[in-house]
Amino acid sequence: MKKLLSVILMLVFLVSLFAEVGVYNDKVVIGTFQALSGPYAIIGQEMSKGMKAYFNWINSRGGIHGRKIELIIADDQLNPAKTVVEVKRLVEQDKVFAIVGGLGTYGCLAVMDYLEQNKVPFVYQGAGTSKLVIPPKKYIFGVQPDYTLEGTLIGKYVGEIAKFKNPAIVYMNNDIGLEGYAAFKAKLEDYKMKPVVEISYNPADTDYSGLVVKLVEKNPDVIVIYGLITDTIRWVKTIRDYGLDSKIITIYPNADPSFIKLAGKYAEGVIFTGWVPLATPDRPEFVRDYQRAISIYQQTYPKEIMSSYAVAGFIAAEVFTEGLIRTGKNLTREGLVKALESFKNWNGILAKDITWGPNLRRGKSSMYFMVVKNGQFVPLTDLIRP
């Protein structure tokens, strides 16, 4: 009997040596970090809801290859110092298989090297910095467009598609603004153009009247604003109150119904970049996809409508789940990496046109433009590429 027990214990030990971290017969355990409390909680809570709704739907259908997906959510309050602590706990104590859908540029950057060195897949970052995907890192898979791609496409729209002649750019003096500004300005050079006005500002400032005078002096035909919702709305209001009728273009983090609600009449005519296609009557396939996503979401959150942040979480979950499907029953981290590298212009329910490869970690290389018309987002272009 003792000999049999010893054999069983040895077998258990051997199996444990070859078992993948976070993978069990009936489930796979993954982690994410979100701002569930603190000043940015509304973003993290909504993104978490999108992820939970999708994974709940998958689990209600039996999971993937017989495994349900267990999501552990760490609250880092969008504080990079907390992000490091929480991610190390997820990896070293909770033994997660992967990190999916982390929120925040600085938090994602703070844990990027740690996850890469520990060979933990990090799928989807709620961040726009190109540092996450360029140069490519084996275990880091980006989905959202980065600010270099976005700035390049805004430059293309300004110089080639809409054919503006006298562009100006207003940008935050931080990593987001500086990266977008550099890409926009570089792309304008393709059309032998340069901004007639360049304004760098501190996002903590609340009065732009002294700076807007520079725009009034040059009267540009289009103004690109690299700012987040609160300061972008303040810029739009100041520009309009000073009598400028220039077209205004701003970035995809602002393309949320809350912008229209908060800006009121000032939102009318503002142009936004986007990467999740709009469900409009002229695109019935997108309407069907969006209705399906809402149906899935409301199985967990009845009668609620998805915010843009919930959509981001939903997409993070569906992209990761497709990776699990492609990996197969024998789930390993290395297998997941190879499976994700097989994505080529993949379309999910809400995720569209996702491509990765052995030396490509920028999952999204296309965007489109939309405008606020009669209080609604209306598409101006199809998906365009640099």
XYZ file of C-alpha atoms in Angstrom, residues 74-385:
312
model
C -6.969 43.527 -9.340
C -7.753 47.123 -8.378
C -4.715 49.307 -9.081
C -6.608 52.648 -9.081
C -4.732 53.534 -12.307
C -1.635 54.045 -10.162
C 1.476 52.479 -11.788
C 3.086 51.771 -8.406
C 0.014 49.789 -7.399
C -0.079 48.127 -10.834
C 3.348 46.590 -10.258
C 2.341 45.201 -6.862
C -0.979 43.842 -8.099
C 0.412 42.224 -11.240
C 3.185 40.514 -9.297
C 0.537 39.162 -6.941
C -1.547 37.895 -9.858
C 1.457 36.142 -11.392
C 3.299 34.881 -8.299
C 0.461 34.181 -5.843
C -2.685 33.708 -7.928
C -0.678 31.877 -10.626
C -2.615 33.304 -13.551
C -2.113 31.916 -17.033
C -2.180 35.345 -18.692
C -2.953 39.010 -18.132
C -5.802 40.293 -20.281
C -7.029 43.833 -20.789
C -4.906 45.899 -18.365
C -5.962 49.543 -18.146
C -3.737 52.614 -18.315
C -0.669 53.593 -20.315
C 1.713 54.028 -17.392
C 0.559 50.905 -15.589
C 0.924 48.811 -18.740
C 4.421 50.168 -19.311
C 5.343 49.557 -15.670
C 4.632 45.809 -15.922
C 5.500 45.193 -19.575
C 9.096 44.061 -19.005
C 8.182 42.004 -15.935
C 5.551 40.044 -17.872
C 7.856 39.630 -20.859
C 10.706 38.326 -18.712
C 8.393 35.901 -16.921
C 6.883 34.716 -20.218
C 3.352 35.660 -19.216
C 1.141 36.574 -22.199
C -0.304 40.088 -21.936
C -3.212 40.371 -24.358
C -4.826 43.765 -24.986
C -3.731 46.908 -23.221
C -6.118 49.759 -22.534
C -3.394 52.167 -23.629
C -2.245 53.966 -26.745
C 1.531 54.171 -26.460
C 3.472 52.498 -29.252
C 6.191 51.534 -26.742
C 4.094 48.468 -25.893
C 4.271 47.040 -29.411
C 7.260 48.670 -31.115
C 9.698 46.998 -31.110
C 7.625 43.802 -30.867
C 7.877 41.759 -27.689
C 7.046 38.061 -27.765
C 4.418 37.998 -25.012
C 2.859 41.476 -25.415
C -0.095 41.650 -27.856
C -1.638 45.063 -28.485
C -5.095 45.632 -29.948
C -6.047 49.289 -29.570
C -4.481 51.634 -32.128
C -1.402 53.386 -30.798
C -0.926 57.127 -30.965
C 1.720 56.890 -33.676
C -0.707 55.047 -35.954
C -3.495 57.460 -35.065
C -1.357 60.564 -35.619
C -0.254 59.196 -38.979
C -3.837 58.551 -40.057
C -4.983 61.986 -38.892
C -2.187 63.415 -41.024
C -3.406 61.362 -43.974
C -6.979 62.514 -43.468
C -5.916 66.166 -43.231
C -3.487 66.190 -46.151
C -4.897 63.616 -48.564
C -8.535 62.778 -47.877
C -10.093 66.045 -46.695
C -7.337 68.146 -48.333
C -7.078 70.854 -45.704
C -4.518 73.556 -46.383
C -3.697 75.235 -43.068
C -3.746 72.757 -40.182
C -2.978 73.544 -36.558
C -2.310 71.136 -33.709
C -2.972 71.464 -29.983
C -1.461 68.713 -27.859
C -0.931 67.730 -24.238
C 2.630 68.035 -23.032
C 2.831 64.364 -22.032
C 3.571 61.014 -23.676
C 0.158 60.822 -25.336
C 0.283 64.288 -26.844
C 3.936 64.216 -27.803
C 3.669 60.865 -29.603
C 0.579 61.898 -31.542
C 2.051 65.293 -32.395
C 5.270 63.764 -33.748
C 3.414 61.269 -35.948
C 0.963 63.872 -37.254
C 3.706 66.336 -38.130
C 5.819 63.640 -39.798
C 2.891 62.520 -41.983
C 2.149 66.094 -43.086
C 5.635 66.213 -44.559
C 4.470 63.649 -47.155
C 2.188 66.380 -48.492
C 4.788 69.139 -48.131
C 2.748 70.638 -45.301
C 3.426 71.699 -41.742
C 1.191 73.060 -38.975
C 0.592 76.791 -39.120
C 0.239 76.763 -35.322
C 1.594 74.309 -32.747
C 0.384 74.631 -29.159
C 1.623 72.466 -26.306
C -0.364 72.698 -23.074
C -0.461 71.330 -19.561
C -3.581 69.133 -19.162
C -3.888 70.396 -15.590
C -4.548 73.930 -16.866
C -8.155 75.087 -16.929
C -7.967 78.365 -18.863
C -6.870 78.281 -22.505
C -7.868 81.826 -23.452
C -4.269 83.016 -23.548
C -3.258 80.182 -25.875
C -6.257 80.285 -28.195
C -5.212 83.759 -29.367
C -2.451 82.061 -31.373
C -5.129 80.132 -33.263
C -7.195 83.248 -33.868
C -4.166 84.997 -35.379
C -3.610 82.238 -37.984
C -7.238 81.148 -38.504
C -6.428 77.521 -39.482
C -8.954 75.552 -41.525
C -8.572 72.527 -39.227
C -7.397 72.125 -35.633
C -6.212 68.738 -34.347
C -6.583 68.353 -30.570
C -4.579 65.678 -28.775
C -6.279 65.875 -25.400
C -8.590 63.757 -23.285
C -12.294 64.413 -22.811
C -12.353 67.135 -20.162
C -9.628 69.355 -21.585
C -10.651 68.682 -25.208
C -14.179 69.906 -24.468
C -12.693 72.968 -22.790
C -10.582 73.608 -25.897
C -13.544 73.194 -28.242
C -15.662 75.613 -26.213
C -12.852 78.181 -26.052
C -12.167 77.917 -29.794
C -15.830 78.394 -30.667
C -16.379 81.187 -28.128
C -13.503 83.087 -29.745
C -15.341 82.905 -33.074
C -13.222 80.339 -34.907
C -15.170 78.046 -37.234
C -12.222 75.764 -38.049
C -12.941 72.052 -38.350
C -11.834 70.208 -35.211
C -10.411 66.678 -35.103
C -9.719 64.791 -31.887
C -8.672 61.303 -30.806
C -10.507 58.013 -30.271
C -10.493 57.999 -26.433
C -12.895 60.949 -26.726
C -15.299 59.168 -29.090
C -17.805 58.375 -26.380
C -21.429 59.489 -25.911
C -20.297 61.267 -22.756
C -18.389 63.748 -24.938
C -21.602 64.727 -26.722
C -23.518 64.916 -23.453
C -20.908 67.062 -21.705
C -20.095 69.316 -24.660
C -23.710 69.881 -25.696
C -24.031 72.113 -28.749
C -20.239 72.461 -28.920
C -19.899 68.794 -29.918
C -21.682 69.380 -33.212
C -19.320 69.017 -36.163
C -16.356 67.700 -34.144
C -14.515 64.920 -35.988
C -13.172 61.867 -34.154
C -10.996 58.915 -35.014
C -12.458 55.488 -34.292
C -11.503 51.847 -34.500
C -14.678 50.006 -33.465
C -17.095 50.335 -36.418
C -20.295 52.294 -35.851
C -23.613 50.457 -36.032
C -25.353 52.661 -38.604
C -28.271 51.828 -40.942
C -25.987 51.782 -43.994
C -23.913 48.999 -42.419
C -26.444 46.314 -41.400
C -23.682 43.814 -40.622
C -22.339 46.120 -37.913
C -25.862 46.659 -36.588
C -26.295 42.888 -36.246
C -22.932 42.537 -34.500
C -23.677 45.353 -32.076
C -27.124 43.957 -31.276
C -25.537 40.580 -30.599
C -22.955 42.182 -28.305
C -25.694 44.042 -26.412
C -27.623 40.793 -26.023
C -24.540 39.078 -24.566
C -23.799 42.036 -22.297
C -27.330 42.219 -20.958
C -27.276 38.587 -19.921
C -25.015 39.792 -17.111
C -26.155 43.419 -16.874
C -29.871 43.524 -17.775
C -31.199 46.694 -19.434
C -27.759 48.347 -19.437
C -26.207 49.782 -22.603
C -22.501 49.285 -23.186
C -20.248 52.296 -22.784
C -17.170 52.635 -24.991
C -15.103 51.375 -22.040
C -17.305 48.291 -21.715
C -16.850 47.744 -25.447
C -13.071 47.808 -24.913
C -13.372 45.131 -22.207
C -15.660 43.057 -24.408
C -13.125 43.186 -27.251
C -10.232 42.272 -24.930
C -12.195 39.218 -23.817
C -13.256 38.071 -27.265
C -9.761 38.437 -28.738
C -8.232 36.402 -25.907
C -10.965 33.782 -26.199
C -10.309 33.358 -29.907
C -6.682 32.745 -28.967
C -7.789 29.963 -26.599
C -9.908 28.400 -29.324
C -6.999 28.369 -31.763
C -4.560 27.005 -29.183
C -6.607 23.841 -28.707
C -7.114 21.464 -25.810
C -3.405 21.332 -24.906
C -3.275 24.871 -23.539
C 0.155 26.394 -22.914
C 1.490 29.906 -22.913
C 3.760 29.149 -25.859
C 0.813 27.615 -27.698
C -1.257 30.745 -27.071
C 1.515 32.937 -28.486
C 1.611 30.868 -31.687
C -2.170 30.906 -31.920
C -2.345 34.693 -31.582
C 0.342 35.039 -34.234
C -2.022 33.291 -36.658
C -4.551 36.163 -36.581
C -4.861 37.784 -39.995
C -7.538 40.476 -40.451
C -9.620 38.605 -37.876
C -13.125 39.815 -37.144
C -14.972 38.973 -33.957
C -18.308 40.341 -32.817
C -16.965 43.835 -32.067
C -13.242 43.380 -32.755
C -12.490 43.986 -36.432
C -9.415 43.642 -38.635
C -6.975 42.253 -36.046
C -3.637 40.967 -37.340
C -0.552 39.676 -35.516
C 2.497 37.750 -36.676
C 5.908 36.540 -35.461
C 7.307 40.074 -35.717
C 4.079 42.044 -35.446
C 2.411 42.981 -32.174
C 0.421 46.017 -33.327
C -2.913 44.239 -33.691
C -4.809 47.122 -35.233
C -3.452 48.990 -38.250
C -6.600 50.677 -39.514
C -8.994 53.367 -38.256
C -11.852 55.450 -39.584
C -13.223 58.951 -39.040
C -16.630 60.021 -37.758
C -18.373 63.310 -37.031
C -21.054 64.472 -34.616
C -24.174 65.337 -36.583
C -27.460 66.176 -34.887
C -26.083 64.818 -31.633
C -25.055 61.450 -33.108
C -21.810 59.917 -34.354
C -21.898 59.528 -38.134
C -19.098 57.821 -40.123
C -17.106 59.963 -42.532
C -14.816 57.248 -43.956
C -14.382 53.512 -44.121
C -11.363 51.949 -42.412
C -8.172 53.514 -43.740
C -4.520 52.509 -43.397
